[in-house]
Coordinates of C-alpha atoms in Angstrom, one line a residue:
Chain D
M1 CA 21.9 -5.7 11.5
R2 CA 21.6 -1.6 11.4
K3 CA 20.8 -1.6 15.2
A4 CA 24.1 -4.3 16.0
L5 CA 26.2 -2.2 13.9
K6 CA 25.0 1.0 15.7
F7 CA 26.1 -0.8 18.7
I8 CA 29.1 -1.9 17.8
L9 CA 30.5 1.3 16.1
P10 CA 28.8 3.9 17.8
Q11 CA 30.5 6.9 15.7
K12 CA 28.1 7.4 12.9
R13 CA 29.4 9.6 10.5
I14 CA 28.7 10.7 7.3
S15 CA 32.1 9.4 5.8
R16 CA 31.1 5.9 7.6
S17 CA 29.5 3.4 5.0
V18 CA 27.6 0.3 6.5
G19 CA 29.6 -2.3 3.5
G20 CA 33.0 -0.7 5.3
D21 CA 32.0 -1.1 9.0
V22 CA 30.9 -4.5 7.8
F23 CA 34.4 -5.6 6.3
I24 CA 36.2 -3.8 9.4
F25 CA 34.6 -5.6 11.8
I26 CA 35.1 -9.2 10.2
F27 CA 38.4 -8.2 9.6
L28 CA 39.4 -7.6 13.1
V29 CA 37.9 -10.5 14.4
F30 CA 39.7 -12.5 11.9
M31 CA 42.9 -10.9 12.7
A32 CA 42.1 -11.6 16.7
F33 CA 41.5 -14.9 16.2
L34 CA 45.1 -15.4 14.4
L35 CA 47.0 -13.4 17.1
V36 CA 45.9 -15.1 19.8
I37 CA 46.0 -18.9 18.6
P38 CA 49.5 -19.4 20.0
L39 CA 48.5 -17.3 23.5
I40 CA 45.6 -19.9 23.8
Y41 CA 48.7 -23.0 23.1
I42 CA 50.4 -21.7 26.0
V43 CA 47.6 -21.0 28.1
S44 CA 46.5 -24.6 27.5
N45 CA 49.8 -26.0 27.7
S46 CA 49.6 -24.5 31.3
L47 CA 46.3 -26.7 32.4
K48 CA 47.6 -29.8 30.7
P49 CA 48.3 -32.7 32.9
Y50 CA 51.9 -34.2 32.0
N51 CA 50.7 -37.4 29.5
E52 CA 49.0 -34.6 27.8
L53 CA 52.1 -32.1 27.5
F54 CA 54.0 -34.6 25.4
L55 CA 51.1 -36.3 23.3
F56 CA 51.9 -36.7 19.4
P57 CA 50.8 -35.4 17.6
P58 CA 50.4 -32.1 19.8
K59 CA 46.7 -30.7 20.5
I60 CA 46.2 -27.1 21.0
L61 CA 43.4 -27.4 23.4
V62 CA 43.9 -29.0 26.6
Q63 CA 41.3 -32.2 27.2
N64 CA 41.5 -33.0 30.8
P65 CA 42.3 -29.3 32.3
T66 CA 44.0 -29.5 35.5
L67 CA 45.8 -27.0 38.2
D68 CA 48.6 -29.5 38.9
N69 CA 50.9 -27.4 37.2
F70 CA 50.0 -24.0 39.3
G71 CA 50.2 -26.6 42.4
D72 CA 53.3 -27.8 41.3
L73 CA 54.6 -24.2 41.1
F74 CA 53.6 -23.4 44.3
T75 CA 54.9 -26.6 46.0
L76 CA 58.6 -25.6 44.5
I77 CA 58.1 -21.8 45.3
S78 CA 57.4 -22.9 49.0
N79 CA 60.7 -25.2 49.4
S80 CA 63.1 -22.3 48.1
W81 CA 65.7 -21.5 50.4
V82 CA 65.1 -17.6 50.7
P83 CA 61.0 -17.2 51.2
F84 CA 59.3 -16.6 48.0
S85 CA 57.4 -13.5 49.0
R86 CA 60.9 -11.8 49.4
Y87 CA 61.3 -12.2 45.5
R88 CA 58.3 -10.7 44.9
L89 CA 58.4 -8.0 47.7
N90 CA 61.7 -7.3 45.5
T91 CA 60.2 -7.0 42.0
V92 CA 57.1 -5.1 43.2
C93 CA 59.2 -2.6 45.4
I94 CA 61.5 -2.0 41.6
T95 CA 58.6 -1.8 39.3
V96 CA 56.5 0.7 41.6
A97 CA 59.7 2.9 42.4
G98 CA 60.7 3.0 38.8
T99 CA 57.5 3.5 36.9
V100 CA 56.3 6.3 39.4
G101 CA 60.0 8.2 39.2
N102 CA 59.8 7.3 35.5
V103 CA 56.7 8.9 35.0
I104 CA 57.3 11.9 37.1
L105 CA 60.8 12.7 35.7
G106 CA 59.6 11.8 32.6
S107 CA 56.7 14.3 32.4
M108 CA 58.8 17.2 33.7
A109 CA 61.2 17.3 31.4
A110 CA 58.8 16.7 28.6
Y111 CA 57.3 19.6 29.7
A112 CA 60.3 21.7 29.9
I113 CA 61.6 20.6 26.2
S114 CA 58.1 20.9 24.6
K115 CA 56.7 24.5 26.3
I116 CA 59.3 25.9 28.1
R117 CA 61.9 25.8 25.5
F118 CA 64.8 26.8 27.1
P119 CA 67.7 27.2 25.0
G120 CA 69.3 23.8 24.4
A121 CA 66.0 21.9 24.4
E122 CA 65.7 20.9 20.8
A123 CA 69.7 20.0 21.0
L124 CA 68.9 17.6 23.7
F125 CA 65.5 16.3 22.4
R126 CA 67.5 15.1 19.3
I127 CA 70.1 13.4 21.7
I128 CA 67.0 11.6 23.6
V129 CA 65.6 10.3 20.2
L130 CA 69.1 9.3 19.2
S131 CA 69.6 7.4 22.1
L132 CA 66.8 5.2 21.4
M133 CA 68.8 3.6 18.4
F134 CA 71.7 2.7 20.5
S135 CA 72.2 -1.0 20.9
S136 CA 71.5 -1.9 24.8
V137 CA 74.0 -4.8 24.2
V138 CA 77.0 -3.0 24.0
T139 CA 76.5 -0.2 26.6
A140 CA 76.1 -3.1 29.4
I141 CA 79.5 -3.0 30.2
P142 CA 80.2 0.8 30.5
T143 CA 76.9 0.6 32.4
Y144 CA 78.3 -1.8 34.8
I145 CA 81.6 0.1 35.1
I146 CA 79.5 3.3 36.3
I147 CA 77.3 1.3 38.7
A148 CA 80.3 -0.2 40.2
K149 CA 82.6 3.1 40.2
I150 CA 78.9 4.8 42.2
G151 CA 79.2 1.5 44.5
W152 CA 75.9 0.7 43.7
I153 CA 76.3 -3.0 43.0
D154 CA 73.9 -5.5 44.9
T155 CA 71.9 -3.0 45.6
Y156 CA 68.1 -2.1 44.5
W157 CA 69.9 1.5 43.2
A158 CA 71.3 -0.4 40.3
L159 CA 68.1 -1.7 38.9
I160 CA 66.2 1.5 39.7
V161 CA 68.1 4.4 39.1
P162 CA 68.7 3.6 35.8
S163 CA 65.3 2.6 34.8
L164 CA 64.1 6.4 36.0
Q165 CA 65.3 7.8 32.8
S166 CA 63.7 6.6 29.8
S167 CA 64.3 7.7 26.3
L168 CA 61.2 6.1 25.3
G169 CA 58.8 7.7 27.6
I170 CA 60.1 11.0 27.6
Y171 CA 60.0 11.2 23.8
L172 CA 56.4 9.5 23.7
M173 CA 54.8 12.2 26.4
K174 CA 56.9 15.2 24.6
Q175 CA 54.8 14.0 21.6
F176 CA 51.5 14.5 23.2
I177 CA 52.6 17.5 25.0
D178 CA 53.4 19.5 21.8
Q179 CA 49.7 18.7 20.9
I180 CA 48.5 21.2 23.6
P181 CA 48.1 24.5 21.9
D182 CA 50.4 27.5 23.3
T183 CA 47.6 29.8 23.6
L184 CA 46.4 27.9 26.4
L185 CA 49.2 28.1 28.6
E186 CA 49.5 32.0 27.7
A187 CA 46.0 32.1 29.3
A188 CA 47.1 30.7 32.0
R189 CA 50.4 32.5 32.5
I190 CA 48.3 35.8 32.1
D191 CA 46.3 34.5 34.6
G192 CA 49.2 34.2 37.3
A193 CA 50.0 30.4 37.0
T194 CA 53.4 29.5 37.5
D195 CA 55.2 26.8 35.7
G196 CA 54.6 24.1 38.2
R197 CA 51.0 25.2 38.4
I198 CA 50.7 24.7 34.6
Y199 CA 52.3 21.5 34.8
L200 CA 50.2 19.9 37.4
S201 CA 46.9 21.8 36.4
I202 CA 46.9 21.8 32.5
I203 CA 50.0 19.4 31.0
M204 CA 49.5 16.1 33.2
P205 CA 45.4 16.3 32.9
S206 CA 45.8 16.8 28.9
V207 CA 48.2 14.1 28.5
K208 CA 46.7 11.3 30.4
P209 CA 46.7 9.0 27.7
A210 CA 50.2 9.2 27.5
W211 CA 51.7 9.2 30.9
L212 CA 49.2 5.9 31.1
T213 CA 51.1 4.3 28.0
V214 CA 54.4 5.0 29.9
I215 CA 52.9 3.6 33.2
I216 CA 52.0 0.4 30.9
L217 CA 55.4 -0.2 28.9
S218 CA 57.4 0.7 32.3
I219 CA 55.4 -2.0 34.4
Q220 CA 56.0 -4.4 32.0
S221 CA 59.7 -3.7 31.2
L222 CA 60.3 -3.4 35.0
W223 CA 58.4 -6.7 36.4
N224 CA 60.7 -9.0 33.8
I225 CA 64.0 -7.3 35.0
T226 CA 66.6 -9.6 36.0
G227 CA 69.3 -7.8 37.2
S228 CA 71.7 -10.7 37.1
N229 CA 74.4 -8.4 36.0
Y230 CA 73.9 -6.2 39.1
I231 CA 72.1 -8.6 41.9
F232 CA 74.4 -11.4 43.4
S233 CA 72.4 -11.6 47.3
E234 CA 69.8 -14.6 46.9
Q235 CA 67.4 -11.9 48.8
L236 CA 67.8 -9.5 46.7
K237 CA 67.0 -11.3 43.2
T238 CA 64.0 -10.5 41.7
L239 CA 61.1 -12.8 40.8
P240 CA 61.9 -13.8 37.0
V241 CA 65.5 -15.0 38.0
A242 CA 63.5 -17.0 41.2
M243 CA 61.0 -18.3 38.0
N244 CA 63.9 -19.1 35.7
Q245 CA 65.5 -21.1 38.5
I246 CA 62.3 -23.1 38.4
V247 CA 62.1 -23.2 34.9
T248 CA 65.3 -24.5 34.5
G249 CA 64.7 -27.6 36.8
G250 CA 64.4 -29.8 33.2
I251 CA 61.6 -31.3 31.3
A252 CA 59.5 -32.7 34.3
R253 CA 58.9 -29.1 34.8
A254 CA 57.4 -28.1 31.7
G255 CA 54.4 -28.0 33.2
A256 CA 55.4 -25.3 35.8
A257 CA 57.3 -23.6 33.0
A258 CA 54.3 -23.1 31.3
A259 CA 52.6 -21.9 34.4
V260 CA 55.4 -19.5 35.3
S261 CA 54.9 -17.8 31.5
V262 CA 51.5 -17.3 32.8
V263 CA 52.2 -16.1 36.0
M264 CA 54.8 -13.6 34.9
L265 CA 52.4 -12.3 31.9
S266 CA 49.3 -11.9 34.2
V267 CA 50.3 -8.5 36.1
P268 CA 51.7 -6.8 32.8
V269 CA 48.5 -8.0 31.6
I270 CA 46.3 -6.8 34.6
S271 CA 48.2 -3.4 34.6
F272 CA 47.5 -2.8 31.1
V273 CA 43.8 -3.6 31.2
I274 CA 43.7 -1.5 33.9
A275 CA 45.6 1.7 32.4
Q276 CA 44.2 1.2 28.7
S277 CA 40.6 1.4 30.1
Q278 CA 41.9 4.5 31.2
V279 CA 43.1 5.7 28.5
V280 CA 40.0 5.3 26.7
E281 CA 37.8 6.9 29.4
T282 CA 39.9 10.1 29.9
M283 CA 39.7 11.3 26.4
A284 CA 35.8 11.8 26.0
S285 CA 36.3 14.5 28.4
S286 CA 39.7 15.7 27.4
G287 CA 39.8 17.2 23.4
M288 CA 42.5 19.6 23.1
K289 CA 41.0 22.7 21.6
E290 CA 42.3 25.6 20.6
Chain P
M1 CA 77.6 39.6 15.9
K2 CA 78.6 36.8 17.8
K3 CA 78.7 38.3 20.7
V4 CA 75.5 39.9 20.2
D5 CA 74.1 36.2 19.9
F6 CA 75.3 35.2 22.7
S7 CA 73.8 38.0 25.1
Y8 CA 70.8 37.1 23.3
T9 CA 70.8 33.3 24.6
W10 CA 72.1 34.2 28.0
K11 CA 69.2 36.4 28.1
M12 CA 66.6 33.4 27.1
M13 CA 68.6 30.9 29.5
K14 CA 67.9 33.4 32.3
Q15 CA 64.2 34.0 31.2
K16 CA 63.3 30.3 30.9
K17 CA 65.5 29.2 33.9
S18 CA 62.6 27.0 35.5
G19 CA 63.1 24.7 32.1
Y20 CA 66.2 23.7 33.3
L21 CA 65.2 23.3 36.7
F22 CA 61.8 20.8 35.3
V23 CA 64.8 19.0 33.1
A24 CA 67.8 18.6 35.6
P25 CA 66.9 15.8 37.6
F26 CA 65.8 13.6 34.3
F27 CA 69.0 15.1 32.0
L28 CA 71.5 14.2 35.4
L29 CA 70.5 10.6 34.9
F30 CA 70.3 10.8 31.3
L31 CA 73.9 12.1 31.1
V32 CA 75.1 9.2 33.6
F33 CA 73.4 6.1 32.4
T34 CA 72.6 7.0 28.6
V35 CA 74.8 9.5 27.2
L36 CA 77.9 8.4 28.9
P37 CA 77.9 4.8 28.4
V38 CA 76.9 5.4 24.3
C39 CA 80.3 7.7 24.4
I40 CA 82.4 4.7 26.3
S41 CA 81.3 2.1 24.0
I42 CA 81.5 4.4 20.6
F43 CA 85.6 5.1 22.5
F44 CA 85.7 1.1 22.6
S45 CA 85.1 0.9 18.9
F46 CA 88.4 2.1 18.2
T47 CA 90.2 -0.1 20.4
H48 CA 91.0 -3.9 21.1
Y49 CA 89.0 -4.2 24.4
N50 CA 88.9 -7.8 26.0
V51 CA 87.0 -7.0 29.2
L52 CA 89.7 -8.1 31.2
E53 CA 92.6 -5.9 30.4
L54 CA 92.6 -2.0 29.5
P55 CA 91.7 -1.6 26.0
Q56 CA 94.3 -1.0 23.4
W57 CA 93.9 1.9 20.7
A58 CA 93.2 0.4 17.1
G59 CA 92.5 3.3 15.2
L60 CA 90.1 2.2 12.4
D61 CA 90.7 -1.4 12.5
N62 CA 87.8 -2.8 13.8
Y63 CA 86.0 -0.9 11.3
M64 CA 87.8 -1.9 8.6
N65 CA 88.2 -5.9 9.4
L66 CA 84.0 -5.5 9.4
F67 CA 84.0 -4.7 5.6
L68 CA 87.1 -6.2 4.7
H69 CA 87.5 -9.5 6.1
D70 CA 84.3 -10.6 7.9
D71 CA 81.8 -12.3 5.4
V72 CA 79.8 -13.5 8.0
F73 CA 79.2 -9.8 9.0
I74 CA 78.0 -8.5 5.4
T75 CA 75.6 -11.4 5.3
A76 CA 74.2 -10.3 9.0
I77 CA 73.4 -6.8 6.7
K78 CA 71.5 -8.2 4.1
N79 CA 69.8 -10.2 6.6
T80 CA 69.2 -7.4 8.7
M81 CA 67.9 -5.4 6.1
I82 CA 65.5 -7.5 4.3
F83 CA 64.1 -7.8 7.7
A84 CA 64.0 -4.6 8.8
V85 CA 62.7 -3.5 5.0
V86 CA 59.7 -6.2 5.3
T87 CA 59.0 -6.0 9.1
G88 CA 60.0 -2.2 10.0
P89 CA 56.7 -0.8 7.2
V90 CA 54.3 -3.9 7.5
S91 CA 54.4 -3.5 11.5
Y92 CA 54.4 0.3 11.2
I93 CA 51.2 0.1 9.0
L94 CA 49.7 -3.0 10.6
C95 CA 49.8 -1.2 14.1
L96 CA 48.4 2.2 12.4
I97 CA 45.4 0.3 11.0
F98 CA 44.6 -1.8 13.8
A99 CA 44.8 1.3 16.0
W100 CA 42.3 3.2 13.8
F101 CA 39.6 0.3 13.2
I102 CA 40.0 -0.5 16.7
N103 CA 39.1 3.5 17.5
E104 CA 35.9 3.2 15.5
L105 CA 34.4 0.5 18.2
N106 CA 32.7 0.9 21.2
R107 CA 34.6 1.4 24.6
T108 CA 34.0 -2.5 25.7
L109 CA 35.1 -4.0 22.6
R110 CA 37.8 -1.5 22.0
T111 CA 39.5 -2.4 25.5
I112 CA 39.1 -6.1 24.3
F113 CA 40.3 -6.1 21.2
T114 CA 43.6 -3.6 22.3
I115 CA 44.2 -6.4 24.8
L116 CA 44.1 -9.3 22.0
F117 CA 46.3 -7.5 19.9
Y118 CA 48.9 -6.3 22.4
V119 CA 49.2 -9.3 24.2
P120 CA 51.9 -11.0 22.0
S121 CA 54.3 -8.2 22.5
I122 CA 54.8 -8.7 26.0
S123 CA 54.4 -12.0 26.2
G124 CA 58.0 -12.3 26.7
G125 CA 59.9 -15.5 25.5
A126 CA 56.0 -16.7 24.5
Y127 CA 57.1 -17.0 20.7
S128 CA 59.0 -19.9 21.4
I129 CA 55.8 -21.8 21.1
F130 CA 56.3 -21.0 17.3
S131 CA 59.0 -23.7 17.3
I132 CA 56.3 -26.3 18.2
I133 CA 53.9 -24.7 15.4
F134 CA 56.6 -25.1 13.0
N135 CA 58.0 -28.2 14.3
S136 CA 60.3 -30.6 11.8
D137 CA 59.1 -33.5 12.1
R138 CA 55.7 -34.8 10.8
Y139 CA 53.8 -34.1 13.9
G140 CA 54.5 -30.3 13.8
L141 CA 51.0 -28.6 13.5
I142 CA 52.3 -26.6 9.8
N143 CA 53.6 -29.9 8.5
G144 CA 50.8 -32.2 9.5
L145 CA 48.3 -30.0 7.8
L146 CA 50.5 -29.5 4.8
L147 CA 50.8 -33.4 4.5
R148 CA 46.8 -34.3 5.3
W149 CA 46.2 -31.8 2.5
N150 CA 48.8 -33.3 0.3
I151 CA 51.0 -30.3 -0.6
I152 CA 53.9 -31.5 0.4
T153 CA 55.3 -35.8 0.7
E154 CA 58.0 -35.2 3.0
P155 CA 57.8 -32.9 6.4
I156 CA 59.8 -29.7 5.9
A157 CA 62.6 -28.9 8.2
W158 CA 61.1 -25.3 8.9
F159 CA 64.2 -23.8 11.0
Q160 CA 67.0 -25.4 8.6
D161 CA 66.3 -24.8 5.2
T162 CA 67.8 -21.6 4.3
R163 CA 64.8 -20.9 2.1
F164 CA 61.9 -20.6 4.9
M165 CA 64.1 -19.4 8.0
L166 CA 63.7 -15.9 7.1
T167 CA 60.4 -15.6 6.2
I168 CA 59.3 -17.3 9.5
C169 CA 61.4 -15.3 12.0
I170 CA 59.5 -12.1 9.9
I171 CA 56.3 -13.7 10.5
V172 CA 56.5 -14.3 14.5
S173 CA 58.4 -10.6 14.8
L174 CA 55.2 -9.2 13.1
W175 CA 53.1 -11.0 15.6
M176 CA 54.6 -9.4 18.3
S177 CA 55.2 -5.9 16.9
L178 CA 51.9 -4.6 18.0
G179 CA 53.4 -3.1 20.8
T180 CA 55.0 0.2 21.6
S181 CA 54.1 2.1 18.4
F182 CA 50.2 0.7 18.6
L183 CA 49.6 2.1 22.0
A184 CA 51.1 5.3 21.0
F185 CA 48.9 5.5 18.0
I186 CA 45.7 4.2 20.1
A187 CA 46.7 7.3 22.2
G188 CA 47.0 9.4 19.8
L189 CA 43.9 8.8 17.9
Q190 CA 42.3 9.4 20.9
A191 CA 43.4 12.9 21.3
V192 CA 42.5 14.1 18.2
D193 CA 39.8 16.9 18.6
R194 CA 36.5 15.5 17.6
S195 CA 35.4 18.8 15.9
L196 CA 38.2 18.7 13.3
Y197 CA 35.4 15.4 12.3
E198 CA 32.8 17.7 12.5
A199 CA 34.7 20.5 10.2
G200 CA 35.7 17.9 7.8
A201 CA 32.0 16.4 7.1
M202 CA 31.1 20.2 6.4
D203 CA 33.9 20.7 4.2
G204 CA 32.8 17.2 2.2
I205 CA 34.9 14.5 3.0
Q206 CA 32.9 11.7 1.7
T207 CA 35.2 8.5 2.9
R208 CA 37.1 7.4 5.9
W209 CA 39.8 7.3 3.8
H210 CA 39.6 10.7 3.1
E211 CA 39.1 11.5 6.7
L212 CA 42.3 9.5 7.6
W213 CA 44.7 10.8 5.2
Y214 CA 43.5 14.8 5.6
I215 CA 42.6 15.1 8.9
T216 CA 43.3 12.1 11.2
L217 CA 47.2 11.5 9.9
P218 CA 48.1 15.3 10.0
A219 CA 46.5 16.0 13.5
M220 CA 48.6 12.8 15.3
K221 CA 51.8 13.5 13.3
P222 CA 54.0 13.4 16.6
Q223 CA 52.9 10.3 17.4
L224 CA 53.9 9.2 13.7
M225 CA 57.3 10.3 13.8
F226 CA 57.4 8.4 17.3
G227 CA 56.3 5.5 15.6
A228 CA 58.3 5.2 13.2
V229 CA 61.6 5.5 15.9
M230 CA 59.9 2.6 17.3
A231 CA 59.5 0.8 14.2
I232 CA 63.4 1.4 12.9
S233 CA 64.8 0.6 16.2
S234 CA 62.8 -2.3 16.8
S235 CA 63.2 -3.7 13.4
F236 CA 66.9 -3.5 13.0
S237 CA 67.8 -5.0 16.2
V238 CA 66.0 -8.0 15.2
G239 CA 68.3 -10.9 17.2
A240 CA 66.7 -13.2 19.8
V241 CA 63.4 -14.2 17.7
C242 CA 66.0 -15.0 15.3
N243 CA 68.6 -16.8 17.9
T244 CA 65.3 -18.5 19.7
L245 CA 64.0 -19.7 16.4
C246 CA 66.7 -21.2 13.8
G247 CA 69.4 -21.9 16.5
F248 CA 72.6 -19.9 16.8
P249 CA 74.6 -19.8 15.1
S250 CA 71.8 -20.8 11.9
T251 CA 72.2 -22.9 8.7
D252 CA 74.4 -21.0 6.5
Y253 CA 73.9 -17.9 8.5
A254 CA 70.5 -17.7 6.8
A255 CA 69.4 -16.1 9.9
H256 CA 72.2 -14.4 11.2
T257 CA 71.6 -10.7 12.0
I258 CA 73.4 -7.4 13.1
I259 CA 72.5 -8.0 16.8
A260 CA 73.5 -12.0 16.5
H261 CA 76.8 -10.8 15.0
L262 CA 77.3 -8.0 18.1
E263 CA 76.3 -10.3 20.2
D264 CA 78.4 -13.0 19.1
Y265 CA 81.7 -10.8 19.7
G266 CA 80.4 -9.0 23.0
T267 CA 79.2 -11.9 24.8
I268 CA 80.7 -15.1 23.6
R269 CA 84.2 -14.1 22.1
F270 CA 84.6 -11.0 24.4
E271 CA 86.3 -8.9 21.3
M272 CA 84.2 -5.9 23.2
G273 CA 85.8 -3.1 20.9
Y274 CA 84.5 -5.4 17.7
A275 CA 81.1 -5.7 18.9
C276 CA 81.5 -1.6 19.6
A277 CA 82.2 -0.9 16.0
I278 CA 79.2 -3.2 15.2
A279 CA 76.7 -1.3 17.7
A280 CA 78.0 2.1 15.9
L281 CA 77.7 0.9 12.1
L282 CA 73.8 -0.4 13.4
F283 CA 73.6 2.8 15.1
L284 CA 74.3 4.7 11.8
L285 CA 72.4 2.8 9.7
M286 CA 69.1 3.7 11.9
I287 CA 70.0 7.5 12.1
G288 CA 70.3 7.5 8.2
T289 CA 67.0 5.4 8.1
N290 CA 65.2 8.0 10.4
K291 CA 66.3 10.9 8.4
L292 CA 64.5 9.0 5.0
I293 CA 61.3 8.3 7.2
N294 CA 60.9 11.9 8.5
I295 CA 61.2 13.5 5.1
L296 CA 58.4 11.1 4.1
L297 CA 56.5 12.0 6.9
R298 CA 56.4 15.5 6.5
R299 CA 54.2 14.8 3.4
V300 CA 51.3 13.4 5.3
G301 CA 48.2 15.2 4.2
E302 CA 49.3 16.9 1.6

């Protein structure tokens, strides 16, 4: 028992009681179970043959799993007018460009606001935090007008450029950069490091968990972007739009619809798993000390 | 006096000019795609604007109508407040507790649990699965169980019965609420300097709760602030969940929220000025709440 616990909870410290450790583990397992049931239901629906999808009373777990729904999905996809790979390419381009730009612009600005502290930095930061609280439903129309004036309607730019400035990302990174001790940066400056040098070799490595988290969030939102306000040419439409067209095919496509949610979910989840294991990885080594 | 101040600022500006270079690319885009749309929306809130014709100046008409002639809006405020007061703090504390517990595990388990807890929040429209779980006939999962155990004698119409609608929406939102703040807390816990714990143990910290309150939480205050803003903005802007589950408009407007009201006017009735006034009020509500929470958070670890 003791040994098993040590394996599960490696950071043994004076403040930890065995009872508490056991309680925490059981609690986590229980909560994880509760949270995951609906997801199991979805995945299992995507594996159900037609007769099971409309079974009453509904069963959570699939009885005779089949990959037919995914097969149907790919048949539907290959019949589409624009080659399906085009939709995928559109979404991949937008996601990659948006995420990379978001992290670079956001971390640079967060560094300047947090550590260079130019006059006006404090005010700018307040505005950024406030902007997180304004409903995006009503800003959609002004944003459309602005993008139309620039002449970006029906181009990738309309989707990529506005997503480069995420208040959320910059706020998160700024909060982490705040925790880096000033003395460290002072020392670097005395050694002759420029601001660019400090940004690249001190700030970015120290806040790796922060920008990995921003990457996760950014991929997740860009992957699901429909852009239906701005994009009208079929060959520029994104993956979620194409997927929605399949789902709206009605009840005969209920299975394919379940397969769609599983496919759309897979990329954010996989990117999350990779990035998250990195978040955990880096920390053991970095630890910010005075 | 003023002149002296100004020349000092000017000197600082010149000295820290690299800061402006770093912030410029972000700032330009932020100005054009966030600040400008928000300002235009606030301007619209003082006009009658149907999206097709040019806006007509209306002064405070929209705001007056909201409070004096729109009973549904008052219901929406009430529902949103109930919703926010429950989901905001509960999801915040759940995010924190889960993140903290998970942080105690070894690396493999930590990754697995983080994924299990986080995935519901990115599942997009997957919460519609709850409409099957809470189906209103006797074959619905919950009704079936309650009938079998003889707790109820006839199936409950969960999404039409005003007693249950809001509660179920709250449960579903909590299910998906382990999102951005949860990730921020996990990353924040990882960033706490390990030597602080050793020092704490020397200073006589006895239980994990003491350690949490006196060491961990103060060390991750920036993340706590961030989580609070996230909790506010997500709990006040609830709408999609209620609309999907309870239908729109919901029975007796029992699950009608401010955002639902806003979408009604903005995207269905095309009274953009009115919708913008609703957004501006929601904005003020969130700012006020944020001020309040900042005062509370300042006392952590004291």
